[in-house]
Amino acid sequence: MTFGVSDRAGHRRGQGSSGAGELPTIQPVSLVCQTGPVTPNGYRASLNKRRTEVAAMFDKVAGRYDLTNNLLSLGLTEQWRKAVLRAIDPRPGVRILDLAAGTGTSTIPLTEAGATAIPVDLSLGMLEVGKQRHPELPFLAGDALSLPFGDEVADVVTISFGLRNVEDTVAALTEFRRVTRPGGKLVICEFSTPTWEPFRRLYDFYLQTALPLVSRAMSSNPAAYNYLIESIRDWPNQPGLAELMQRAGWHDIAWNNLAGGAVAIHRAIA
């Protein structure tokens, strides 16, 4: 099975994903926009989430991203990834777009299950690290607001811990809907709001105190993780995200909580 690749959303350029032996050269127009201000700690995206600033942040943390995330999640990353895998239910012949795929860690189990999966990310630094680690994957540079694919090419679109970093959530969800075939599935894993008030207070304390300490010790760019904390606290809760999905045209929306609601997996049908 193949994906239709396009220069811009909705404008088909050809058939087939790029070969596994080379990093695809298709890049979104947004990557050549003006960059944001530089702080002493490097690029730091404010909550207006300029794409170039976000991409620059992740470029700088790409080498240690997976290790740092595992530590910051208290070792729960693998459990969350398995839960996402169950929600996707990858099978031979299923076409999957794995958005905000970073270094491809989330894509590997999809391909191992026999699915045709393309890892897509805005950060060229993350893609370069991913290509070094997993040269067999067809990494593709792409912007969630203007995906380089034709209409209705995917059976499943999935994004884990990346939707929060997009400038316009509803526009991104609408773009995900465009590239998904009718009856296809969307799976989103994202930080959310703990449902039990005592745990919610404890979680907020962790975000404000412990997480910055760990990020300063482990990350090559702690400013990126300061942004991470701000973006988590600014993100809508579970019903709030479901409402945005509905506005973008998705239906049969449901979610299940992980880690007491600190993380949630939302599912919907196109």
PDB file of C-alpha atoms in Angstrom:
ATOM      1  CA  MET A   1       0.000   0.000   0.000  1.00  0.00           C
ATOM      2  CA  THR A   2       1.188   3.540  -0.708  1.00  0.00           C
ATOM      3  CA  PHE A   3       0.620   7.046   0.550  1.00  0.00           C
ATOM      4  CA  GLY A   4      -0.072  10.012  -1.704  1.00  0.00           C
ATOM      5  CA  VAL A   5       2.578  12.655  -0.982  1.00  0.00           C
ATOM      6  CA  SER A   6       1.898  16.314  -1.712  1.00  0.00           C
ATOM      7  CA  ASP A   7       3.727  19.635  -1.653  1.00  0.00           C
ATOM      8  CA  ARG A   8       0.880  21.196   0.300  1.00  0.00           C
ATOM      9  CA  ALA A   9      -2.218  19.830   1.979  1.00  0.00           C
ATOM     10  CA  GLY A  10      -4.625  18.533  -0.625  1.00  0.00           C
ATOM     11  CA  HIS A  11      -2.245  18.882  -3.602  1.00  0.00           C
ATOM     12  CA  ARG A  12      -1.041  15.440  -4.581  1.00  0.00           C
ATOM     13  CA  ARG A  13       2.560  15.225  -5.770  1.00  0.00           C
ATOM     14  CA  GLY A  14       3.094  11.532  -6.387  1.00  0.00           C
ATOM     15  CA  GLN A  15       2.638   8.072  -4.995  1.00  0.00           C
ATOM     16  CA  GLY A  16       4.573   6.152  -2.396  1.00  0.00           C
ATOM     17  CA  SER A  17       6.565   6.975   0.702  1.00  0.00           C
ATOM     18  CA  SER A  18      10.272   7.698   0.470  1.00  0.00           C
ATOM     19  CA  GLY A  19      12.593   4.739   0.527  1.00  0.00           C
ATOM     20  CA  ALA A  20      14.018   3.478   3.785  1.00  0.00           C
ATOM     21  CA  GLY A  21      17.572   4.255   2.711  1.00  0.00           C
ATOM     22  CA  GLU A  22      17.353   8.058   2.701  1.00  0.00           C
ATOM     23  CA  LEU A  23      15.763  10.838   4.698  1.00  0.00           C
ATOM     24  CA  PRO A  24      12.878  12.303   2.684  1.00  0.00           C
ATOM     25  CA  THR A  25      13.540  15.852   1.496  1.00  0.00           C
ATOM     26  CA  ILE A  26       9.930  17.075   1.555  1.00  0.00           C
ATOM     27  CA  GLN A  27       9.776  19.922   4.056  1.00  0.00           C
ATOM     28  CA  PRO A  28       6.848  22.140   5.077  1.00  0.00           C
ATOM     29  CA  VAL A  29       6.903  25.799   4.126  1.00  0.00           C
ATOM     30  CA  SER A  30       6.710  26.763   7.807  1.00  0.00           C
ATOM     31  CA  LEU A  31      10.263  25.525   8.390  1.00  0.00           C
ATOM     32  CA  VAL A  32      11.657  28.555   6.569  1.00  0.00           C
ATOM     33  CA  CYS A  33       9.776  31.165   8.570  1.00  0.00           C
ATOM     34  CA  GLN A  34      11.610  33.636  10.776  1.00  0.00           C
ATOM     35  CA  THR A  35      12.809  32.132  14.026  1.00  0.00           C
ATOM     36  CA  GLY A  36      11.859  33.445  17.415  1.00  0.00           C
ATOM     37  CA  PRO A  37      14.118  35.182  19.935  1.00  0.00           C
ATOM     38  CA  VAL A  38      17.104  33.408  21.416  1.00  0.00           C
ATOM     39  CA  THR A  39      17.508  33.320  25.190  1.00  0.00           C
ATOM     40  CA  PRO A  40      20.731  32.462  27.083  1.00  0.00           C
ATOM     41  CA  ASN A  41      19.421  28.892  27.331  1.00  0.00           C
ATOM     42  CA  GLY A  42      18.672  28.593  23.625  1.00  0.00           C
ATOM     43  CA  TYR A  43      15.327  28.748  21.838  1.00  0.00           C
ATOM     44  CA  ARG A  44      12.327  28.821  24.079  1.00  0.00           C
ATOM     45  CA  ALA A  45       8.813  28.738  22.690  1.00  0.00           C
ATOM     46  CA  SER A  46       6.239  30.862  24.416  1.00  0.00           C
ATOM     47  CA  LEU A  47       2.708  29.532  24.638  1.00  0.00           C
ATOM     48  CA  ASN A  48       1.873  31.099  21.285  1.00  0.00           C
ATOM     49  CA  LYS A  49       3.760  28.059  19.965  1.00  0.00           C
ATOM     50  CA  ARG A  50       5.572  29.387  16.911  1.00  0.00           C
ATOM     51  CA  ARG A  51       6.426  26.357  14.866  1.00  0.00           C
ATOM     52  CA  THR A  52      10.022  27.341  14.197  1.00  0.00           C
ATOM     53  CA  GLU A  53      10.696  27.928  17.901  1.00  0.00           C
ATOM     54  CA  VAL A  54       9.196  24.589  18.868  1.00  0.00           C
ATOM     55  CA  ALA A  55      11.174  22.828  16.143  1.00  0.00           C
ATOM     56  CA  ALA A  56      14.383  24.528  17.269  1.00  0.00           C
ATOM     57  CA  MET A  57      13.807  23.432  20.861  1.00  0.00           C
ATOM     58  CA  PHE A  58      13.386  19.812  19.881  1.00  0.00           C
ATOM     59  CA  ASP A  59      16.385  20.001  17.557  1.00  0.00           C
ATOM     60  CA  LYS A  60      18.518  20.849  20.596  1.00  0.00           C
ATOM     61  CA  VAL A  61      17.224  18.036  22.842  1.00  0.00           C
ATOM     62  CA  ALA A  62      17.004  15.320  20.180  1.00  0.00           C
ATOM     63  CA  GLY A  63      20.035  13.305  21.288  1.00  0.00           C
ATOM     64  CA  ARG A  64      18.809  12.701  24.842  1.00  0.00           C
ATOM     65  CA  TYR A  65      15.089  13.151  24.278  1.00  0.00           C
ATOM     66  CA  ASP A  66      13.990   9.535  24.819  1.00  0.00           C
ATOM     67  CA  LEU A  67      16.138   9.062  27.941  1.00  0.00           C
ATOM     68  CA  THR A  68      15.083  12.348  29.514  1.00  0.00           C
ATOM     69  CA  ASN A  69      11.391  11.717  28.818  1.00  0.00           C
ATOM     70  CA  ASN A  70      11.569   8.304  30.436  1.00  0.00           C
ATOM     71  CA  LEU A  71      13.080   9.814  33.578  1.00  0.00           C
ATOM     72  CA  LEU A  72      10.612  12.696  33.709  1.00  0.00           C
ATOM     73  CA  SER A  73       7.694  10.272  33.360  1.00  0.00           C
ATOM     74  CA  LEU A  74       9.044   8.205  36.263  1.00  0.00           C
ATOM     75  CA  GLY A  75       9.543   5.248  33.944  1.00  0.00           C
ATOM     76  CA  LEU A  76       5.931   5.151  32.729  1.00  0.00           C
ATOM     77  CA  THR A  77       6.658   5.990  29.096  1.00  0.00           C
ATOM     78  CA  GLU A  78       6.760   2.361  28.006  1.00  0.00           C
ATOM     79  CA  GLN A  79       3.392   1.618  29.651  1.00  0.00           C
ATOM     80  CA  TRP A  80       1.830   4.601  27.900  1.00  0.00           C
ATOM     81  CA  ARG A  81       3.307   3.534  24.573  1.00  0.00           C
ATOM     82  CA  LYS A  82       1.818   0.049  24.962  1.00  0.00           C
ATOM     83  CA  ALA A  83      -1.582   1.555  25.753  1.00  0.00           C
ATOM     84  CA  VAL A  84      -1.390   3.657  22.577  1.00  0.00           C
ATOM     85  CA  LEU A  85      -0.426   0.561  20.615  1.00  0.00           C
ATOM     86  CA  ARG A  86      -3.527  -1.261  21.869  1.00  0.00           C
ATOM     87  CA  ALA A  87      -5.705   1.714  20.892  1.00  0.00           C
ATOM     88  CA  ILE A  88      -4.201   1.799  17.381  1.00  0.00           C
ATOM     89  CA  ASP A  89      -4.374  -1.987  16.946  1.00  0.00           C
ATOM     90  CA  PRO A  90      -1.817  -2.092  14.096  1.00  0.00           C
ATOM     91  CA  ARG A  91      -2.145  -4.957  11.627  1.00  0.00           C
ATOM     92  CA  PRO A  92      -0.631  -5.983   8.306  1.00  0.00           C
ATOM     93  CA  GLY A  93      -1.798  -3.705   5.500  1.00  0.00           C
ATOM     94  CA  VAL A  94      -2.997  -0.890   7.771  1.00  0.00           C
ATOM     95  CA  ARG A  95      -1.658   2.536   6.736  1.00  0.00           C
ATOM     96  CA  ILE A  96      -0.612   4.689   9.713  1.00  0.00           C
ATOM     97  CA  LEU A  97       0.694   8.248   9.953  1.00  0.00           C
ATOM     98  CA  ASP A  98       2.685   8.560  13.187  1.00  0.00           C
ATOM     99  CA  LEU A  99       2.834  12.317  13.771  1.00  0.00           C
ATOM    100  CA  ALA A 100       5.283  14.026  16.138  1.00  0.00           C
ATOM    101  CA  ALA A 101       7.120  10.714  15.953  1.00  0.00           C
ATOM    102  CA  GLY A 102      10.436  12.207  16.998  1.00  0.00           C
ATOM    103  CA  THR A 103      13.185   9.610  16.776  1.00  0.00           C
ATOM    104  CA  GLY A 104      10.770   6.883  15.680  1.00  0.00           C
ATOM    105  CA  THR A 105      10.471   5.035  18.976  1.00  0.00           C
ATOM    106  CA  SER A 106       6.678   5.025  18.663  1.00  0.00           C
ATOM    107  CA  THR A 107       6.807   3.863  15.034  1.00  0.00           C
ATOM    108  CA  ILE A 108       8.889   0.720  15.519  1.00  0.00           C
ATOM    109  CA  PRO A 109       6.122  -1.383  17.167  1.00  0.00           C
ATOM    110  CA  LEU A 110       3.688  -0.329  14.425  1.00  0.00           C
ATOM    111  CA  THR A 111       5.948  -1.677  11.692  1.00  0.00           C
ATOM    112  CA  GLU A 112       6.767  -4.774  13.750  1.00  0.00           C
ATOM    113  CA  ALA A 113       3.024  -5.520  13.764  1.00  0.00           C
ATOM    114  CA  GLY A 114       3.061  -5.459   9.961  1.00  0.00           C
ATOM    115  CA  ALA A 115       1.493  -2.026   9.440  1.00  0.00           C
ATOM    116  CA  THR A 116       2.765   0.491   6.893  1.00  0.00           C
ATOM    117  CA  ALA A 117       3.761   3.375   9.166  1.00  0.00           C
ATOM    118  CA  ILE A 118       5.419   6.686   8.320  1.00  0.00           C
ATOM    119  CA  PRO A 119       7.037   8.666  11.167  1.00  0.00           C
ATOM    120  CA  VAL A 120       6.511  12.414  10.653  1.00  0.00           C
ATOM    121  CA  ASP A 121       8.014  15.244  12.705  1.00  0.00           C
ATOM    122  CA  LEU A 122       8.566  18.986  12.427  1.00  0.00           C
ATOM    123  CA  SER A 123      12.042  18.851  13.990  1.00  0.00           C
ATOM    124  CA  LEU A 124      14.812  18.012  11.545  1.00  0.00           C
ATOM    125  CA  GLY A 125      17.114  17.338  14.490  1.00  0.00           C
ATOM    126  CA  MET A 126      14.789  14.649  15.808  1.00  0.00           C
ATOM    127  CA  LEU A 127      14.486  13.134  12.334  1.00  0.00           C
ATOM    128  CA  GLU A 128      18.243  13.023  11.899  1.00  0.00           C
ATOM    129  CA  VAL A 129      18.723  11.225  15.229  1.00  0.00           C
ATOM    130  CA  GLY A 130      15.871   8.873  14.370  1.00  0.00           C
ATOM    131  CA  LYS A 131      17.355   8.086  10.963  1.00  0.00           C
ATOM    132  CA  GLN A 132      20.680   7.223  12.579  1.00  0.00           C
ATOM    133  CA  ARG A 133      18.992   4.864  15.040  1.00  0.00           C
ATOM    134  CA  HIS A 134      16.383   3.389  12.694  1.00  0.00           C
ATOM    135  CA  PRO A 135      17.578   3.712   9.086  1.00  0.00           C
ATOM    136  CA  GLU A 136      14.853   1.315   7.955  1.00  0.00           C
ATOM    137  CA  LEU A 137      12.064   3.803   8.778  1.00  0.00           C
ATOM    138  CA  PRO A 138      10.829   6.262   6.094  1.00  0.00           C
ATOM    139  CA  PHE A 139      11.152   9.428   8.205  1.00  0.00           C
ATOM    140  CA  LEU A 140       9.423  12.481   6.785  1.00  0.00           C
ATOM    141  CA  ALA A 141       9.604  16.166   7.716  1.00  0.00           C
ATOM    142  CA  GLY A 142       6.088  17.495   8.081  1.00  0.00           C
ATOM    143  CA  ASP A 143       3.960  20.176   9.709  1.00  0.00           C
ATOM    144  CA  ALA A 144       0.791  19.078  11.519  1.00  0.00           C
ATOM    145  CA  LEU A 145      -1.024  22.098  10.065  1.00  0.00           C
ATOM    146  CA  SER A 146      -0.138  21.219   6.472  1.00  0.00           C
ATOM    147  CA  LEU A 147       0.712  17.553   6.133  1.00  0.00           C
ATOM    148  CA  PRO A 148       2.578  16.510   2.971  1.00  0.00           C
ATOM    149  CA  PHE A 149      -0.024  13.891   2.000  1.00  0.00           C
ATOM    150  CA  GLY A 150      -3.042  13.672  -0.253  1.00  0.00           C
ATOM    151  CA  ASP A 151      -6.617  13.358   0.993  1.00  0.00           C
ATOM    152  CA  GLU A 152      -7.879  10.214   2.754  1.00  0.00           C
ATOM    153  CA  VAL A 153      -4.606   8.276   2.504  1.00  0.00           C
ATOM    154  CA  ALA A 154      -4.369   6.897   6.054  1.00  0.00           C
ATOM    155  CA  ASP A 155      -6.321   4.286   7.954  1.00  0.00           C
ATOM    156  CA  VAL A 156      -5.015   5.625  11.263  1.00  0.00           C
ATOM    157  CA  VAL A 157      -3.490   8.938  12.314  1.00  0.00           C
ATOM    158  CA  THR A 158      -1.801   8.958  15.696  1.00  0.00           C
ATOM    159  CA  ILE A 159       0.075  11.595  17.663  1.00  0.00           C
ATOM    160  CA  SER A 160       1.595  11.233  21.127  1.00  0.00           C
ATOM    161  CA  PHE A 161       2.612  14.228  23.222  1.00  0.00           C
ATOM    162  CA  GLY A 162       2.789  16.457  20.166  1.00  0.00           C
ATOM    163  CA  LEU A 163      -0.627  18.001  19.595  1.00  0.00           C
ATOM    164  CA  ARG A 164      -0.044  20.277  22.573  1.00  0.00           C
ATOM    165  CA  ASN A 165       2.831  21.920  20.670  1.00  0.00           C
ATOM    166  CA  VAL A 166       0.804  22.886  17.593  1.00  0.00           C
ATOM    167  CA  GLU A 167      -0.219  26.518  17.154  1.00  0.00           C
ATOM    168  CA  ASP A 168      -3.869  25.833  16.261  1.00  0.00           C
ATOM    169  CA  THR A 169      -5.327  22.660  17.753  1.00  0.00           C
ATOM    170  CA  VAL A 170      -8.596  22.626  15.815  1.00  0.00           C
ATOM    171  CA  ALA A 171      -6.808  23.371  12.528  1.00  0.00           C
ATOM    172  CA  ALA A 172      -4.439  20.461  13.171  1.00  0.00           C
ATOM    173  CA  LEU A 173      -7.304  18.122  14.042  1.00  0.00           C
ATOM    174  CA  THR A 174      -9.055  19.206  10.847  1.00  0.00           C
ATOM    175  CA  GLU A 175      -5.900  18.448   8.857  1.00  0.00           C
ATOM    176  CA  PHE A 176      -5.700  15.001  10.497  1.00  0.00           C
ATOM    177  CA  ARG A 177      -9.286  14.450   9.377  1.00  0.00           C
ATOM    178  CA  ARG A 178      -8.412  15.419   5.799  1.00  0.00           C
ATOM    179  CA  VAL A 179      -5.717  12.755   5.440  1.00  0.00           C
ATOM    180  CA  THR A 180      -7.785  10.005   7.118  1.00  0.00           C
ATOM    181  CA  ARG A 181     -10.089   7.807   5.064  1.00  0.00           C
ATOM    182  CA  PRO A 182     -13.810   7.738   5.992  1.00  0.00           C
ATOM    183  CA  GLY A 183     -14.176   5.322   8.881  1.00  0.00           C
ATOM    184  CA  GLY A 184     -10.492   5.655   9.735  1.00  0.00           C
ATOM    185  CA  LYS A 185      -9.251   6.254  13.233  1.00  0.00           C
ATOM    186  CA  LEU A 186      -7.499   9.000  15.206  1.00  0.00           C
ATOM    187  CA  VAL A 187      -5.539   8.144  18.356  1.00  0.00           C
ATOM    188  CA  ILE A 188      -4.147  10.960  20.494  1.00  0.00           C
ATOM    189  CA  CYS A 189      -2.020  10.451  23.591  1.00  0.00           C
ATOM    190  CA  GLU A 190      -1.434  13.650  25.510  1.00  0.00           C
ATOM    191  CA  PHE A 191      -0.880  15.034  28.980  1.00  0.00           C
ATOM    192  CA  SER A 192      -4.184  15.829  30.650  1.00  0.00           C
ATOM    193  CA  THR A 193      -5.815  16.618  33.991  1.00  0.00           C
ATOM    194  CA  PRO A 194      -5.769  14.207  36.948  1.00  0.00           C
ATOM    195  CA  THR A 195      -9.322  13.382  37.963  1.00  0.00           C
ATOM    196  CA  TRP A 196      -8.741  13.043  41.743  1.00  0.00           C
ATOM    197  CA  GLU A 197      -8.257  16.395  43.453  1.00  0.00           C
ATOM    198  CA  PRO A 198      -5.517  15.315  45.946  1.00  0.00           C
ATOM    199  CA  PHE A 199      -3.504  13.733  43.142  1.00  0.00           C
ATOM    200  CA  ARG A 200      -4.095  16.784  40.946  1.00  0.00           C
ATOM    201  CA  ARG A 201      -2.473  18.971  43.627  1.00  0.00           C
ATOM    202  CA  LEU A 202       0.441  16.554  43.971  1.00  0.00           C
ATOM    203  CA  TYR A 203       0.873  16.431  40.207  1.00  0.00           C
ATOM    204  CA  ASP A 204       0.893  20.229  39.971  1.00  0.00           C
ATOM    205  CA  PHE A 205       3.562  20.307  42.677  1.00  0.00           C
ATOM    206  CA  TYR A 206       5.652  17.833  40.666  1.00  0.00           C
ATOM    207  CA  LEU A 207       5.340  19.974  37.540  1.00  0.00           C
ATOM    208  CA  GLN A 208       6.436  23.101  39.375  1.00  0.00           C
ATOM    209  CA  THR A 209       9.266  21.684  41.495  1.00  0.00           C
ATOM    210  CA  ALA A 210      10.602  18.198  40.787  1.00  0.00           C
ATOM    211  CA  LEU A 211      10.317  18.217  36.998  1.00  0.00           C
ATOM    212  CA  PRO A 212      12.391  21.419  36.535  1.00  0.00           C
ATOM    213  CA  LEU A 213      15.127  19.982  38.765  1.00  0.00           C
ATOM    214  CA  VAL A 214      15.308  16.752  36.780  1.00  0.00           C
ATOM    215  CA  SER A 215      15.228  18.560  33.445  1.00  0.00           C
ATOM    216  CA  ARG A 216      18.093  20.852  34.472  1.00  0.00           C
ATOM    217  CA  ALA A 217      20.161  17.843  35.496  1.00  0.00           C
ATOM    218  CA  MET A 218      19.418  15.673  32.450  1.00  0.00           C
ATOM    219  CA  SER A 219      18.554  17.866  29.491  1.00  0.00           C
ATOM    220  CA  SER A 220      20.905  19.705  27.164  1.00  0.00           C
ATOM    221  CA  ASN A 221      18.252  22.431  26.910  1.00  0.00           C
ATOM    222  CA  PRO A 222      16.303  22.872  30.185  1.00  0.00           C
ATOM    223  CA  ALA A 223      14.388  25.815  28.680  1.00  0.00           C
ATOM    224  CA  ALA A 224      12.605  23.346  26.435  1.00  0.00           C
ATOM    225  CA  TYR A 225      11.287  21.522  29.476  1.00  0.00           C
ATOM    226  CA  ASN A 226      10.223  24.780  31.114  1.00  0.00           C
ATOM    227  CA  TYR A 227       8.036  25.221  28.048  1.00  0.00           C
ATOM    228  CA  LEU A 228       6.855  21.638  28.487  1.00  0.00           C
ATOM    229  CA  ILE A 229       5.602  22.434  31.990  1.00  0.00           C
ATOM    230  CA  GLU A 230       3.798  25.586  30.864  1.00  0.00           C
ATOM    231  CA  SER A 231       2.179  23.839  27.915  1.00  0.00           C
ATOM    232  CA  ILE A 232       0.904  20.972  30.095  1.00  0.00           C
ATOM    233  CA  ARG A 233      -0.728  23.370  32.534  1.00  0.00           C
ATOM    234  CA  ASP A 234      -2.265  25.355  29.666  1.00  0.00           C
ATOM    235  CA  TRP A 235      -3.704  22.292  27.886  1.00  0.00           C
ATOM    236  CA  PRO A 236      -7.473  21.511  28.019  1.00  0.00           C
ATOM    237  CA  ASN A 237      -8.766  18.675  30.165  1.00  0.00           C
ATOM    238  CA  GLN A 238     -10.245  15.459  28.762  1.00  0.00           C
ATOM    239  CA  PRO A 239     -13.731  16.791  27.873  1.00  0.00           C
ATOM    240  CA  GLY A 240     -12.139  19.990  26.563  1.00  0.00           C
ATOM    241  CA  LEU A 241      -9.987  18.113  24.037  1.00  0.00           C
ATOM    242  CA  ALA A 242     -12.959  15.939  23.054  1.00  0.00           C
ATOM    243  CA  GLU A 243     -14.920  19.105  22.253  1.00  0.00           C
ATOM    244  CA  LEU A 244     -12.108  20.374  20.009  1.00  0.00           C
ATOM    245  CA  MET A 245     -12.054  17.022  18.202  1.00  0.00           C
ATOM    246  CA  GLN A 246     -15.786  17.245  17.606  1.00  0.00           C
ATOM    247  CA  ARG A 247     -15.421  20.769  16.208  1.00  0.00           C
ATOM    248  CA  ALA A 248     -12.875  19.404  13.722  1.00  0.00           C
ATOM    249  CA  GLY A 249     -15.377  16.857  12.393  1.00  0.00           C
ATOM    250  CA  TRP A 250     -14.447  13.711  14.321  1.00  0.00           C
ATOM    251  CA  HIS A 251     -17.145  11.523  15.873  1.00  0.00           C
ATOM    252  CA  ASP A 252     -17.517   8.546  18.216  1.00  0.00           C
ATOM    253  CA  ILE A 253     -15.027  10.286  20.514  1.00  0.00           C
ATOM    254  CA  ALA A 254     -13.924   8.487  23.664  1.00  0.00           C
ATOM    255  CA  TRP A 255     -10.975   8.570  26.012  1.00  0.00           C
ATOM    256  CA  ASN A 256      -9.357   6.587  28.780  1.00  0.00           C
ATOM    257  CA  ASN A 257      -7.110   7.909  31.515  1.00  0.00           C
ATOM    258  CA  LEU A 258      -3.598   6.766  32.333  1.00  0.00           C
ATOM    259  CA  ALA A 259      -1.667   7.630  35.486  1.00  0.00           C
ATOM    260  CA  GLY A 260      -4.796   8.902  37.189  1.00  0.00           C
ATOM    261  CA  GLY A 261      -5.609  11.255  34.341  1.00  0.00           C
ATOM    262  CA  ALA A 262      -2.163  12.871  34.110  1.00  0.00           C
ATOM    263  CA  VAL A 263      -2.177  11.355  30.623  1.00  0.00           C
ATOM    264  CA  ALA A 264      -5.183  10.483  28.464  1.00  0.00           C
ATOM    265  CA  ILE A 265      -5.683   8.603  25.211  1.00  0.00           C
ATOM    266  CA  HIS A 266      -8.432  10.038  23.029  1.00  0.00           C
ATOM    267  CA  ARG A 267      -9.891   8.028  20.147  1.00  0.00           C
ATOM    268  CA  ALA A 268     -12.241   9.078  17.347  1.00  0.00           C
ATOM    269  CA  ILE A 269     -13.557   8.004  13.950  1.00  0.00           C
ATOM    270  CA  ALA A 270     -13.410  10.040  10.738  1.00  0.00           C
TER     271      ALA A 270
END
